[in-house]
């Protein structure tokens, strides 16, 4: 590839803070709250115009498998406060419970617009300074320390200095752009490499469904339509006739009583020579995913009673990249850790998500076959950069562990731990690597977060053991 040289220039230092959180998804929200509530001067930068990350930008508006005896902390607080305020969605079709992904399994669904506003207020309440439309594009690195991050905005570039930086970009963007070792980079043993990526996920909204009519149709066709994963026969036939452009062979419909339907089905597989973060891949993905949505909607409109007058109401601002980079941490959580090791002395939170992964050929795999396990603090600490932590989907995980720990609930929990750790580091003038883990664990426990499986009541663990035995499996899921 040809290269041009960008001239050096002076950057104004716009802010100088204790803790800089990059990314406003569940990881970033947890991190910013954790840092600010523990006394750190905290700034959060987000490249789009709202908080929530994938929960609001790409419509994954839920907290999966919430169990207050297992997680607690900010997840408990936020879900309860939203419920009291009317932001939690309760009219979830019962077929979602039957499919293993409903309120009975602890999934808390919320209104994405309510959540955006709620988070604005939550940040203001905690004293977190938020900057929207601020894209962190690089860093000023001195040896093993990030002195500042470079942020791109409508008014040009500026620098933000911080004592501790938390990468909550969902794709380890800051670690990668700072030249720190990351997982997902060619040359490191933990992949994923070109040709092994999981592709893009995507959800969209249809409006104008005649719910009554659709419910009657569902009742008439229970095996095909009154299911969490539905439409298999119609999709199969339409594909065979060349009447449908869709990667997957089914659809998940989350229809509300007001006629708004959350639709999960379009998916995009990458070419063997592509990485998901490449702009050409993202552009091709966007165009293809929209084409699938329009093709699927046409099929539903023409064949499924209730959809006759429906319309595509909203599509997301970006696809879910699934596997970007992740920091290369002091420990890489592995599938073996999740299934066999289970507990760690430096545990900072508990996760009950099993791996939920896609293969390069577009197939999906989910099986509730893992009982709760610890996430160690070392997964949050960069091996190379002294003042860099990560939270959410950017923490140090192998492929299978990533496929589980990336989820919204564990992302917010690792965020709470990273933010709290950062504040303690600032307070005691130590780097994240040197932080006394016991002090962190005590602080987290005092703020309601379970830090280890060892603290989870026996009956709760038993409940997950039963689920694992039944191995509740969702095959060929449309996500
Ligand atoms: C269609 C779909 C369905 C899903 N279903 C579920 C589900 O049912 N349950 C569940 O728990 N999870 C689900 N997920 C996955 C889940 O949403 C993510 O794994 C989770 O949001 C990861 O959290 P995060 O905070 O690490 O990253 P994200 O939510 O991705 O947030 C990262 C944020 O950082 C910002 N950002 C990135 N780079 C920069 C930068 N350089 N500078 C500034 N800002 C930056 C982004 O704009 C974004 O707001 C789903 C995702 C999608 C898209």
Coordinates of C-alpha atoms and ligand atoms in Angstrom, one line a residue:
X1 CA 0.0 0.0 0.0
X2 CA 1.2 3.6 -0.8
X3 CA 1.8 5.9 2.2
X4 CA 1.6 9.6 2.7
X5 CA 3.0 11.5 5.7
X6 CA 0.7 13.4 8.0
X7 CA 2.4 16.6 9.1
X8 CA 3.0 16.9 12.9
X9 CA 0.8 19.5 14.6
X10 CA 0.2 20.9 18.1
X11 CA -3.0 19.7 19.7
X12 CA -4.9 21.7 22.3
X13 CA -5.2 19.8 25.6
X14 CA -8.9 20.2 26.2
X15 CA -9.3 18.2 29.4
X16 CA -7.0 16.8 32.1
X17 CA -8.8 14.2 34.2
X18 CA -8.3 11.3 36.6
X19 CA -10.1 8.7 34.5
X20 CA -10.9 8.8 30.8
X21 CA -13.5 6.2 29.7
X22 CA -13.8 5.6 26.0
X23 CA -17.1 4.3 24.8
X24 CA -20.6 4.6 26.2
X25 CA -21.9 1.0 26.0
X26 CA -22.7 -1.1 29.1
X27 CA -18.9 -1.5 29.8
X28 CA -18.4 2.3 29.5
X29 CA -21.4 3.2 31.6
X30 CA -20.3 0.8 34.4
X31 CA -16.8 2.1 34.2
X32 CA -17.7 5.8 34.3
X33 CA -20.1 5.3 37.2
X34 CA -17.6 3.2 39.1
X35 CA -14.9 5.8 38.7
X36 CA -17.0 8.9 39.4
X37 CA -18.8 7.4 42.4
X38 CA -15.5 6.5 43.9
X39 CA -14.3 10.0 43.8
X40 CA -12.4 10.2 40.4
X41 CA -12.7 13.2 38.1
X42 CA -14.2 11.2 35.2
X43 CA -14.7 12.0 31.5
X44 CA -16.5 9.7 29.1
X45 CA -16.1 10.1 25.3
X46 CA -18.5 8.5 22.8
X47 CA -18.3 8.7 19.1
X48 CA -22.1 8.8 18.6
X49 CA -24.7 11.0 20.2
X50 CA -26.0 8.8 23.0
X51 CA -25.0 6.4 25.7
X52 CA -25.9 2.7 25.7
X53 CA -23.5 1.5 22.9
X54 CA -25.0 -1.6 21.2
X55 CA -27.9 -1.5 23.6
X56 CA -29.2 1.7 22.0
X57 CA -27.2 2.1 18.7
X58 CA -27.9 -1.4 17.4
X59 CA -31.0 -2.3 19.4
X60 CA -29.7 -4.9 21.8
X61 CA -31.9 -3.2 24.4
X62 CA -31.8 -5.7 27.2
X63 CA -29.8 -7.1 30.1
X64 CA -29.4 -10.8 29.7
X65 CA -29.9 -13.3 32.5
X66 CA -30.0 -10.8 35.3
X67 CA -29.9 -12.5 38.7
X68 CA -29.5 -10.2 41.6
X69 CA -28.0 -13.0 43.8
X70 CA -25.3 -13.5 41.1
X71 CA -24.4 -10.1 39.8
X72 CA -25.9 -7.2 41.9
X73 CA -24.1 -3.9 41.6
X74 CA -25.0 -1.4 38.9
X75 CA -27.0 -4.0 36.8
X76 CA -29.4 -4.4 39.8
X77 CA -29.6 -0.7 40.4
X78 CA -30.1 0.3 36.8
X79 CA -32.7 -2.4 36.0
X80 CA -34.7 -1.7 39.2
X81 CA -34.6 2.1 38.7
X82 CA -35.7 1.8 35.1
X83 CA -38.5 -0.5 36.1
X84 CA -39.7 2.0 38.7
X85 CA -39.5 4.7 36.1
X86 CA -41.5 2.8 33.5
X87 CA -38.6 2.1 31.2
X88 CA -38.7 -1.7 31.4
X89 CA -40.7 -3.5 28.7
X90 CA -43.1 -6.1 30.1
X91 CA -45.2 -7.1 27.1
X92 CA -42.7 -9.7 25.9
X93 CA -44.3 -12.6 24.0
X94 CA -44.5 -15.8 26.1
X95 CA -42.7 -17.7 23.3
X96 CA -39.5 -15.9 24.4
X97 CA -39.7 -17.6 27.8
X98 CA -40.3 -21.0 26.0
X99 CA -37.3 -20.2 23.8
X100 CA -35.0 -19.7 26.8
X101 CA -34.5 -15.9 26.3
X102 CA -37.4 -14.3 28.2
X103 CA -38.2 -12.6 31.5
X104 CA -38.4 -16.0 33.2
X105 CA -34.7 -16.5 32.4
X106 CA -34.0 -13.1 33.9
X107 CA -33.7 -11.1 30.7
X108 CA -34.7 -7.5 31.3
X109 CA -35.9 -5.7 28.2
X110 CA -36.1 -2.0 28.1
X111 CA -37.2 0.9 25.9
X112 CA -34.0 2.1 24.1
X113 CA -35.1 5.8 24.0
X114 CA -36.0 5.7 27.7
X115 CA -32.6 4.2 28.4
X116 CA -30.7 7.0 26.5
X117 CA -32.4 9.7 28.6
X118 CA -32.0 7.7 31.8
X119 CA -28.3 7.3 31.2
X120 CA -27.8 11.0 30.5
X121 CA -29.4 11.7 34.0
X122 CA -27.4 8.9 35.7
X123 CA -24.1 10.4 34.4
X124 CA -25.1 13.9 35.5
X125 CA -26.1 12.5 38.9
X126 CA -22.7 10.8 39.4
X127 CA -20.8 13.8 38.2
X128 CA -19.4 12.2 35.0
X129 CA -18.6 14.6 32.2
X130 CA -19.8 13.2 28.9
X131 CA -18.6 14.2 25.4
X132 CA -20.6 13.0 22.5
X133 CA -19.5 13.0 18.9
X134 CA -15.9 12.6 20.1
X135 CA -14.0 9.7 18.4
X136 CA -10.8 8.6 20.1
X137 CA -8.5 8.0 17.1
X138 CA -5.0 7.6 18.7
X139 CA -2.9 8.2 21.7
X140 CA 0.2 10.0 22.8
X141 CA 2.3 7.3 24.3
X142 CA 5.5 7.7 26.3
X143 CA 7.0 4.3 26.9
X144 CA 4.4 2.2 28.5
X145 CA 2.2 5.0 29.6
X146 CA -0.6 6.7 27.6
X147 CA -0.2 10.4 28.4
X148 CA -3.2 11.4 26.4
X149 CA -5.8 10.3 23.9
X150 CA -6.3 12.1 20.6
X151 CA -9.9 12.8 19.9
X152 CA -11.5 13.7 16.6
X153 CA -14.5 16.0 16.6
X154 CA -16.4 18.4 14.2
X155 CA -14.0 21.2 15.3
X156 CA -10.9 19.2 14.7
X157 CA -8.6 17.2 16.9
X158 CA -7.7 17.8 20.5
X159 CA -6.0 15.9 23.3
X160 CA -7.3 14.6 26.6
X161 CA -4.9 13.8 29.4
X162 CA -5.8 11.2 32.0
X163 CA -4.1 9.3 34.8
X164 CA -6.0 6.1 33.9
X165 CA -7.7 5.2 30.6
X166 CA -10.4 2.6 30.3
X167 CA -11.0 1.0 26.8
X168 CA -14.7 0.4 26.6
X169 CA -15.0 0.6 22.8
X170 CA -16.4 -2.9 22.4
X171 CA -13.5 -3.7 20.1
X172 CA -10.3 -2.9 22.0
X173 CA -9.9 0.2 19.8
X174 CA -7.6 2.2 22.2
X175 CA -5.3 -0.7 23.0
X176 CA -5.0 -1.5 19.2
X177 CA -4.5 2.2 18.2
X178 CA -1.9 2.6 20.9
X179 CA 0.2 -0.3 19.6
X180 CA -0.4 -2.4 22.7
X181 CA -0.7 -6.1 22.2
X182 CA -4.3 -7.1 21.4
X183 CA -6.1 -10.4 20.8
X184 CA -7.5 -10.5 17.2
X185 CA -4.3 -9.2 15.7
X186 CA -2.4 -11.3 13.2
X187 CA 0.7 -12.7 14.8
X188 CA -0.8 -13.3 18.2
X189 CA -1.8 -16.9 19.0
X190 CA -5.3 -16.2 20.1
X191 CA -7.0 -15.0 16.9
X192 CA -9.5 -14.6 15.5
X193 CA -7.7 -14.1 12.2
X194 CA -8.9 -13.3 8.7
X195 CA -11.2 -16.1 7.6
X196 CA -12.2 -17.0 11.2
X197 CA -14.4 -14.0 12.0
X198 CA -18.0 -14.3 13.2
X199 CA -19.4 -11.7 10.8
X200 CA -21.9 -8.9 11.6
X201 CA -25.1 -9.1 13.7
X202 CA -28.0 -6.7 13.1
X203 CA -31.5 -6.0 14.3
X204 CA -34.1 -3.6 13.0
X205 CA -37.7 -2.5 13.8
X206 CA -40.9 -3.0 11.8
X207 CA -43.8 -0.7 12.7
X208 CA -47.5 -1.0 12.0
X209 CA -48.2 -4.7 12.8
X210 CA -51.8 -5.6 13.4
X211 CA -51.0 -7.6 16.6
X212 CA -54.4 -9.1 17.0
X213 CA -54.4 -10.5 13.5
X214 CA -50.9 -11.8 13.9
X215 CA -51.6 -13.5 17.2
X216 CA -54.6 -15.3 15.6
X217 CA -52.3 -16.5 12.8
X218 CA -49.7 -17.6 15.4
X219 CA -52.3 -19.7 17.2
X220 CA -53.3 -21.4 13.9
X221 CA -49.6 -22.2 13.1
X222 CA -48.0 -22.9 16.5
X223 CA -45.1 -25.0 15.3
X224 CA -44.0 -22.5 12.7
X225 CA -44.9 -19.1 14.2
X226 CA -45.7 -19.3 17.9
X227 CA -42.0 -20.0 18.6
X228 CA -39.1 -17.9 19.7
X229 CA -37.3 -18.8 16.5
X230 CA -40.0 -18.8 13.8
X231 CA -40.8 -18.7 10.1
X232 CA -38.5 -21.6 9.2
X233 CA -40.8 -23.2 6.6
X234 CA -41.8 -19.9 4.9
X235 CA -38.2 -18.8 4.7
X236 CA -37.0 -22.2 3.4
X237 CA -39.6 -22.2 0.6
X238 CA -39.0 -18.6 -0.3
X239 CA -35.3 -19.2 -0.5
X240 CA -35.8 -22.3 -2.6
X241 CA -37.8 -20.3 -5.1
X242 CA -35.3 -17.4 -5.1
X243 CA -37.8 -15.0 -3.6
X244 CA -35.8 -14.1 -0.5
X245 CA -32.4 -12.6 0.1
X246 CA -31.4 -13.6 3.7
X247 CA -28.4 -15.3 5.2
X248 CA -30.3 -17.1 8.0
X249 CA -33.0 -19.6 7.8
X250 CA -35.3 -18.2 10.5
X251 CA -36.4 -15.0 12.2
X252 CA -36.9 -13.9 15.8
X253 CA -39.8 -11.5 16.2
X254 CA -40.3 -9.5 19.3
X255 CA -43.7 -8.0 18.7
X256 CA -45.2 -5.5 21.2
X257 CA -48.8 -4.8 21.9
X258 CA -48.4 -1.4 20.2
X259 CA -47.5 -3.1 16.8
X260 CA -43.8 -2.4 17.0
X261 CA -41.7 -5.4 16.2
X262 CA -38.0 -6.0 17.0
X263 CA -36.6 -8.2 14.2
X264 CA -33.5 -10.3 14.4
X265 CA -32.4 -12.2 11.4
X266 CA -30.1 -10.5 8.9
X267 CA -26.5 -11.5 9.3
X268 CA -23.4 -11.0 7.3
X269 CA -20.4 -13.3 6.8
X270 CA -17.0 -11.8 6.0
X271 CA -14.9 -12.8 3.0
X272 CA -11.8 -14.9 4.0
X273 CA -9.5 -11.9 3.4
X274 CA -11.5 -9.4 5.5
X275 CA -11.4 -8.2 9.0
X276 CA -14.7 -6.9 10.5
X277 CA -13.2 -3.4 11.3
X278 CA -12.2 -2.7 7.7
X279 CA -14.2 0.1 6.1
X280 CA -14.8 -1.8 2.9
X281 CA -16.1 -4.8 4.8
X282 CA -18.3 -2.5 6.9
X283 CA -19.7 -0.7 3.9
X284 CA -20.5 -3.9 2.0
X285 CA -22.0 -5.3 5.2
X286 CA -24.3 -2.3 5.7
X287 CA -25.6 -2.5 2.2
X288 CA -26.1 -6.2 2.3
X289 CA -27.9 -6.2 5.7
X290 CA -30.3 -3.5 4.6
X291 CA -31.0 -5.5 1.4
X292 CA -31.8 -8.6 3.6
X293 CA -34.1 -6.5 5.9
X294 CA -36.1 -5.2 2.9
X295 CA -36.3 -8.6 1.3
X296 CA -37.5 -10.2 4.6
X297 CA -40.0 -7.5 5.3
X298 CA -41.5 -8.0 1.8
X299 CA -41.8 -11.7 2.5
X300 CA -43.6 -11.0 5.8
X301 CA -45.9 -8.4 4.3
X302 CA -47.0 -10.6 1.5
X303 CA -47.4 -13.8 3.5
X304 CA -48.0 -13.3 7.1
X305 CA -51.4 -11.9 8.3
X306 CA -51.0 -8.8 10.4
X307 CA -48.0 -7.5 8.4
X308 CA -50.0 -6.2 5.4
X309 CA -49.7 -2.5 6.4
X310 CA -46.4 -2.7 8.3
X311 CA -43.3 -0.8 7.3
X312 CA -39.6 -0.7 8.2
X313 CA -39.5 1.8 10.9
X314 CA -35.8 1.9 11.9
X315 CA -32.5 0.3 11.1
X316 CA -29.3 0.7 13.2
X317 CA -26.4 3.1 12.7
X318 CA -23.8 0.4 12.4
X319 CA -23.6 -3.4 12.4
X320 CA -22.4 -5.3 15.5
X321 CA -18.8 -6.2 14.7
X322 CA -18.9 -9.2 17.0
X323 CA -15.2 -10.0 17.1
X324 CA -13.0 -6.9 16.9
X325 CA -9.8 -6.6 19.0
X326 CA -9.5 -7.2 22.7
X327 CA -6.8 -6.1 25.0
X328 CA -4.1 -8.6 25.6
X329 CA -4.4 -8.8 29.4
X330 CA -2.4 -10.2 32.3
X331 CA -4.7 -13.2 31.9
X332 CA -6.7 -14.5 28.9
X333 CA -9.9 -16.0 30.2
X334 CA -10.4 -19.3 28.3
X335 CA -13.2 -21.8 27.7
X336 CA -11.3 -24.1 30.1
X337 CA -11.4 -21.4 32.8
X338 CA -15.2 -21.1 32.3
X339 CA -16.0 -24.8 32.4
X340 CA -13.4 -26.2 34.7
X341 CA -11.3 -23.7 36.7
X342 CA -14.3 -21.5 37.6
X343 CA -12.8 -19.4 40.5
X344 CA -9.9 -17.1 40.8
X345 CA -8.3 -15.3 43.8
X346 CA -8.4 -12.0 41.9
X347 CA -12.1 -12.4 40.8
X348 CA -14.0 -9.2 40.4
X349 CA -17.3 -10.3 39.1
X350 CA -19.4 -13.4 38.3
X351 CA -20.6 -14.4 34.8
X352 CA -23.5 -16.8 34.0
X353 CA -23.4 -16.5 30.2
X354 CA -22.4 -19.5 28.2
X355 CA -20.6 -19.0 24.8
X356 CA -22.9 -17.6 22.1
X357 CA -20.9 -17.7 18.9
X358 CA -21.1 -17.7 15.2
X359 CA -18.8 -19.4 12.8
X360 CA -17.4 -17.9 9.5
X361 CA -20.0 -20.0 7.6
X362 CA -22.8 -18.1 9.3
X363 CA -24.0 -20.9 11.6
X364 CA -24.9 -20.0 15.2
X365 CA -24.2 -21.9 18.4
X366 CA -25.7 -21.4 21.8
X367 CA -26.1 -23.9 24.6
X368 CA -26.8 -23.1 28.2
X369 CA -24.1 -25.6 29.3
X370 CA -21.9 -23.5 31.6
X371 CA -22.5 -22.9 35.3
X372 CA -21.4 -19.5 36.8
X373 CA -17.7 -18.6 36.7
X374 CA -15.4 -15.8 37.9
X375 CA -13.8 -13.1 35.8
X376 CA -10.4 -12.3 37.1
X377 CA -9.1 -8.7 37.5
X378 CA -6.1 -9.6 35.4
X379 CA -8.3 -9.8 32.3
X380 CA -8.9 -6.1 32.6
X381 CA -5.3 -5.0 32.8
X382 CA -3.2 -4.5 29.7
X383 CA 0.1 -6.5 29.7
X384 CA 2.0 -3.6 28.2
X385 CA 0.4 -0.2 29.0
X386 CA 0.7 0.7 32.7
X387 CA -2.4 3.0 32.8
X388 CA -4.8 1.1 30.6
X389 CA -7.7 -1.0 31.7
X390 CA -10.5 -2.5 29.7
X391 CA -14.2 -3.4 30.3
X392 CA -17.0 -5.0 28.4
X393 CA -16.3 -6.8 25.1
X394 CA -12.8 -5.4 25.1
X395 CA -11.4 -7.5 28.0
X396 CA -8.8 -10.2 27.6
X397 CA -10.7 -13.3 26.5
X398 CA -10.3 -16.2 24.1
X399 CA -12.8 -16.8 21.3
X400 CA -15.3 -18.9 23.4
X401 CA -15.0 -16.7 26.5
X402 CA -15.5 -13.6 24.4
X403 CA -18.6 -15.1 23.0
X404 CA -20.0 -15.2 26.6
X405 CA -18.5 -12.3 28.5
X406 CA -19.2 -9.7 25.8
X407 CA -22.9 -9.7 26.8
X408 CA -24.5 -6.6 28.3
X409 CA -24.8 -7.8 31.8
X410 CA -21.2 -9.0 32.3
X411 CA -20.1 -6.0 30.3
X412 CA -21.6 -3.6 32.9
X413 CA -20.1 -5.7 35.7
X414 CA -16.6 -5.6 34.3
X415 CA -17.2 -1.9 33.7
X416 CA -18.1 -1.4 37.4
X417 CA -14.9 -3.2 38.4
X418 CA -12.6 -1.4 36.0
X419 CA -14.0 2.1 36.9
X420 CA -13.7 1.3 40.6
X421 CA -10.2 0.0 40.1
X422 CA -9.2 3.2 38.2
X423 CA -10.5 5.4 41.0
X424 CA -8.6 3.4 43.6
X425 CA -5.5 3.7 41.5
X426 CA -5.8 7.4 41.3
X427 CA -6.5 7.7 45.0
X428 CA -3.5 5.6 46.0
X429 CA -1.2 6.7 43.1
X430 CA -0.5 3.2 41.9
X431 CA -0.9 1.7 38.4
X432 CA -3.7 -0.8 37.8
X433 CA -1.1 -3.7 37.8
X434 CA 0.0 -2.7 41.3
X435 CA -3.4 -2.2 42.8
X436 CA -4.1 -4.4 45.9
X437 CA -6.8 -6.7 44.5
X438 CA -8.3 -7.3 48.0
X439 CA -9.0 -3.6 48.4
X440 CA -10.7 -3.6 45.1
X441 CA -12.8 -6.7 45.9
X442 CA -13.8 -5.2 49.3
X443 CA -14.8 -1.9 47.6
X444 CA -16.9 -3.8 45.0
X445 CA -18.6 -5.9 47.5
X446 CA -19.4 -2.9 49.6
X447 CA -21.1 -1.5 46.5
X448 CA -23.3 -4.5 46.0
X449 CA -21.4 -6.4 43.3
X450 CA -20.7 -10.1 43.8
X451 CA -17.1 -10.6 43.1
X452 CA -16.8 -14.4 43.0
X453 CA -18.9 -17.6 42.5
X454 CA -17.8 -18.4 46.1
X455 CA -20.2 -15.6 47.3
X456 CA -23.2 -16.9 45.3
X457 CA -25.8 -18.9 47.4
X458 CA -25.7 -22.6 46.8
X459 CA -29.3 -22.8 45.7
X460 CA -28.6 -20.3 42.9
X461 CA -25.6 -22.3 41.6
X462 CA -27.8 -25.4 41.7
X463 CA -30.4 -23.7 39.5
X464 CA -27.7 -23.2 36.9
X465 CA -26.5 -26.7 37.2
X466 CA -30.0 -27.9 36.4
X467 CA -30.1 -25.7 33.4
X468 CA -26.8 -27.0 32.2
X469 CA -27.9 -30.5 32.6
X470 CA -31.0 -29.9 30.5
X471 CA -28.5 -28.1 28.2
X472 CA -31.1 -25.7 26.9
X473 CA -29.9 -25.3 23.3
X474 CA -30.8 -22.8 20.8
X475 CA -29.7 -23.9 17.3
X476 CA -29.8 -22.0 14.1
X477 CA -30.7 -18.9 16.0
X478 CA -31.2 -15.9 13.8
X479 CA -28.9 -13.5 15.7
Ligands
LIG1 C1 -28.4 -7.3 17.2 C2 -27.7 -7.5 18.5 C3 -28.3 -8.4 19.4 C4 -27.6 -8.6 20.6 N1 -28.2 -9.4 21.5 C5 -27.8 -9.4 22.8 C6 -28.6 -9.9 23.9 O1 -29.7 -10.4 23.7 N2 -28.1 -9.8 25.1 C7 -26.9 -9.2 25.4 O2 -26.5 -9.1 26.5 N3 -26.1 -8.8 24.4 C8 -26.5 -8.8 23.1 N4 -25.8 -8.3 22.1 C9 -24.4 -7.9 22.4 C10 -24.1 -6.8 23.3 O3 -24.9 -5.7 22.9 C11 -22.6 -6.3 23.2 O4 -21.8 -7.4 23.4 C12 -22.4 -5.3 24.3 O5 -23.1 -4.1 24.0 C13 -20.9 -5.0 24.5 O6 -20.8 -3.9 25.4 P1 -19.5 -2.9 25.3 O7 -19.8 -1.8 26.3 O8 -18.3 -3.6 25.4 O9 -19.5 -2.3 23.8 P2 -20.6 -1.6 23.0 O10 -21.9 -1.7 23.4 O11 -20.3 -1.9 21.5 O12 -20.2 0.0 23.2 C14 -19.0 0.5 22.7 C15 -19.2 2.0 22.5 O13 -18.0 2.6 22.3 C16 -18.1 3.6 21.2 N5 -16.8 3.6 20.6 C17 -16.1 2.7 19.9 N6 -14.9 3.1 19.5 C18 -14.8 4.3 20.0 C19 -13.8 5.3 19.9 N7 -12.6 5.0 19.3 N8 -14.0 6.5 20.4 C20 -15.2 6.8 21.0 N9 -16.2 6.0 21.1 C21 -16.0 4.7 20.6 C22 -19.2 3.0 20.4 O14 -19.8 4.0 19.6 C23 -20.1 2.4 21.4 O15 -21.1 3.3 21.9 C24 -26.4 -8.0 20.9 C25 -25.8 -7.1 20.0 C26 -26.5 -6.8 18.8 C27 -26.0 -5.8 17.8

